[in-house]
Structure formats: C-alpha cells, structure tokens
Short mmCIF file of C-alpha atoms in Angstrom, two decimals:
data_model
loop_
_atom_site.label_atom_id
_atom_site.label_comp_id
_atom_site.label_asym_id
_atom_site.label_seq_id
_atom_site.Cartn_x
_atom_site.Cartn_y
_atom_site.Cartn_z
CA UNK A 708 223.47 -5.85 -63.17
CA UNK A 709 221.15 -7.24 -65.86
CA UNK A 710 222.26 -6.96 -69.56
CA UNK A 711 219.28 -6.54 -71.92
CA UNK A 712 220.17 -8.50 -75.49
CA UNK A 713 218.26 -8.31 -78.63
CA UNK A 714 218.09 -10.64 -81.49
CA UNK A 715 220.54 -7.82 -83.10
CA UNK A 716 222.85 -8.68 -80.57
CA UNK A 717 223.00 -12.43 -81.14
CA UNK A 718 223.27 -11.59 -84.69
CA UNK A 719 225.91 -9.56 -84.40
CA UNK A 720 227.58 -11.81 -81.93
CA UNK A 721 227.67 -15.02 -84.92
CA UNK A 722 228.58 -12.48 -87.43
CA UNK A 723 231.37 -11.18 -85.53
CA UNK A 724 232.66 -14.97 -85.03
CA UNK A 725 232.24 -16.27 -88.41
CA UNK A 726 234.74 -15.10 -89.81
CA UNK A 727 237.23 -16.12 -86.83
CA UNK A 728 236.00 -19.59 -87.71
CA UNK A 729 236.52 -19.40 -91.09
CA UNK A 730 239.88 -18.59 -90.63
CA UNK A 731 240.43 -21.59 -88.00
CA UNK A 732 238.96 -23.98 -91.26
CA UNK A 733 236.10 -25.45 -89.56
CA UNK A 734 233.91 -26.82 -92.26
CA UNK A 735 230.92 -27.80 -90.26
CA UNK A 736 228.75 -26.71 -87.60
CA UNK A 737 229.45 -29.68 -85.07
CA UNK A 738 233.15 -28.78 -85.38
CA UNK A 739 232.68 -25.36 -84.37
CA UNK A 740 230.78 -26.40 -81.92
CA UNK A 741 233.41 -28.29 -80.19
CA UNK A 742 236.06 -25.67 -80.36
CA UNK A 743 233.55 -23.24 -78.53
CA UNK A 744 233.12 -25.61 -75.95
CA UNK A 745 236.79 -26.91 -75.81
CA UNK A 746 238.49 -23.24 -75.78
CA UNK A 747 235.77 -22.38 -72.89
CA UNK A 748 237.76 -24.78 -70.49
CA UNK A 749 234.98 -25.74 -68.74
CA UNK A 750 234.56 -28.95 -66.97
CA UNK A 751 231.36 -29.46 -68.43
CA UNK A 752 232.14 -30.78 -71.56
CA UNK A 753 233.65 -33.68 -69.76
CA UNK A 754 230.36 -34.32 -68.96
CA UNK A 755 228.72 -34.31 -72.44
CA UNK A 756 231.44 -37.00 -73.52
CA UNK A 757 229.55 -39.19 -71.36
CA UNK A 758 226.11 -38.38 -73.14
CA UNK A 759 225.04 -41.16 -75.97
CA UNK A 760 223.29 -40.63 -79.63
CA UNK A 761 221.04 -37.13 -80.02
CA UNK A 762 222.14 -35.73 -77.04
CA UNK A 763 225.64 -35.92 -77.26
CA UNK A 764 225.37 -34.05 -80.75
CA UNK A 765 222.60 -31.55 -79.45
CA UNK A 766 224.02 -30.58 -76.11
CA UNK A 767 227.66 -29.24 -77.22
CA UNK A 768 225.22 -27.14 -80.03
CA UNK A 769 223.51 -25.54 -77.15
CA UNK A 770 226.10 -24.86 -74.91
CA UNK A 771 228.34 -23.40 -77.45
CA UNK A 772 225.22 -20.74 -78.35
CA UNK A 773 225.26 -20.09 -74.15
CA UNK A 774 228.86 -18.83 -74.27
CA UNK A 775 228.93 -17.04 -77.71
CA UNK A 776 225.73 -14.80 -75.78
CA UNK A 777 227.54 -14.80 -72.42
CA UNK A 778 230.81 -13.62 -73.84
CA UNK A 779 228.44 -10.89 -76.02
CA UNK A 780 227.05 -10.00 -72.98
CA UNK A 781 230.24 -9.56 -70.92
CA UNK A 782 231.10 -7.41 -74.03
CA UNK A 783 228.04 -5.01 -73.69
CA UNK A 784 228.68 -5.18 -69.94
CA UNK A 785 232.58 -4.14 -70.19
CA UNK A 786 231.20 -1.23 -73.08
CA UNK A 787 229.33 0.27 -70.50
CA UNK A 788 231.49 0.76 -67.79
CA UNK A 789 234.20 2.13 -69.58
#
C-alpha cells in the first residue's frame, strides 16, 4: 500500500541519520553522499561513475535523498503492521 510522508517525516528521517554520520566522520555533504549510495549496494551507482562534471556531483546527492525517504518509508510501513 501507499505510505503518506510529510515534510516532518523527511525531517525526522536526516535528523535521525545525522548523528550516525557524525559518528562515521564524514565532514562534507558529497561524502555522505557516497556512503548512502555505496552501503545501498545498488548497481546504479556504477552508473553515475560514468556521468562527467555537474551531474556526476548532483546525481549521487539525489539518489542518496531517494533512499534515506525509501528506507523512512519502509520504516512507517514496518510500524504499521506490527
């Protein structure tokens, strides 16, 4: 089924990570960035290595946001059923 989120939730979703990658020492956002993406496993970021300039600094950025709301979701969705 559909999950409703609310700008709360993605709030709370980069609040509830922060200090997980505080504790890792990332220093800047491109670095967390990567670790989202390269802890996801996905064969997508193989992909974005190919990707020149802009793009290949913008596109980790945005894919790393998808999974931090995805895994909130899956959170909310897991909440419920139990």
């Amino acid at each position: 089924g559909r999950v409703d989120l609310t700008k709360a939730d993605f709030a709370r979703a980069f609040a509830n990570a922060a200090p997980a990658i505080a504790r890792l020492g990332f220093t800047g956002d491109a670095a967390v960035c990567r670790r989202i993406v390269a802890r996801s496993g996905s064969s997508f970021r193989l992909g974005m290595a190919s990707l020149r300039g802009e793009r290949r600094r913008a596109i980790p950025a945005v894919y790393a946001f998808c999974l931090v709301i995805d895994d909130r979701a899956v959170s909310r969705r897991h909440a419920r059923i139990e």
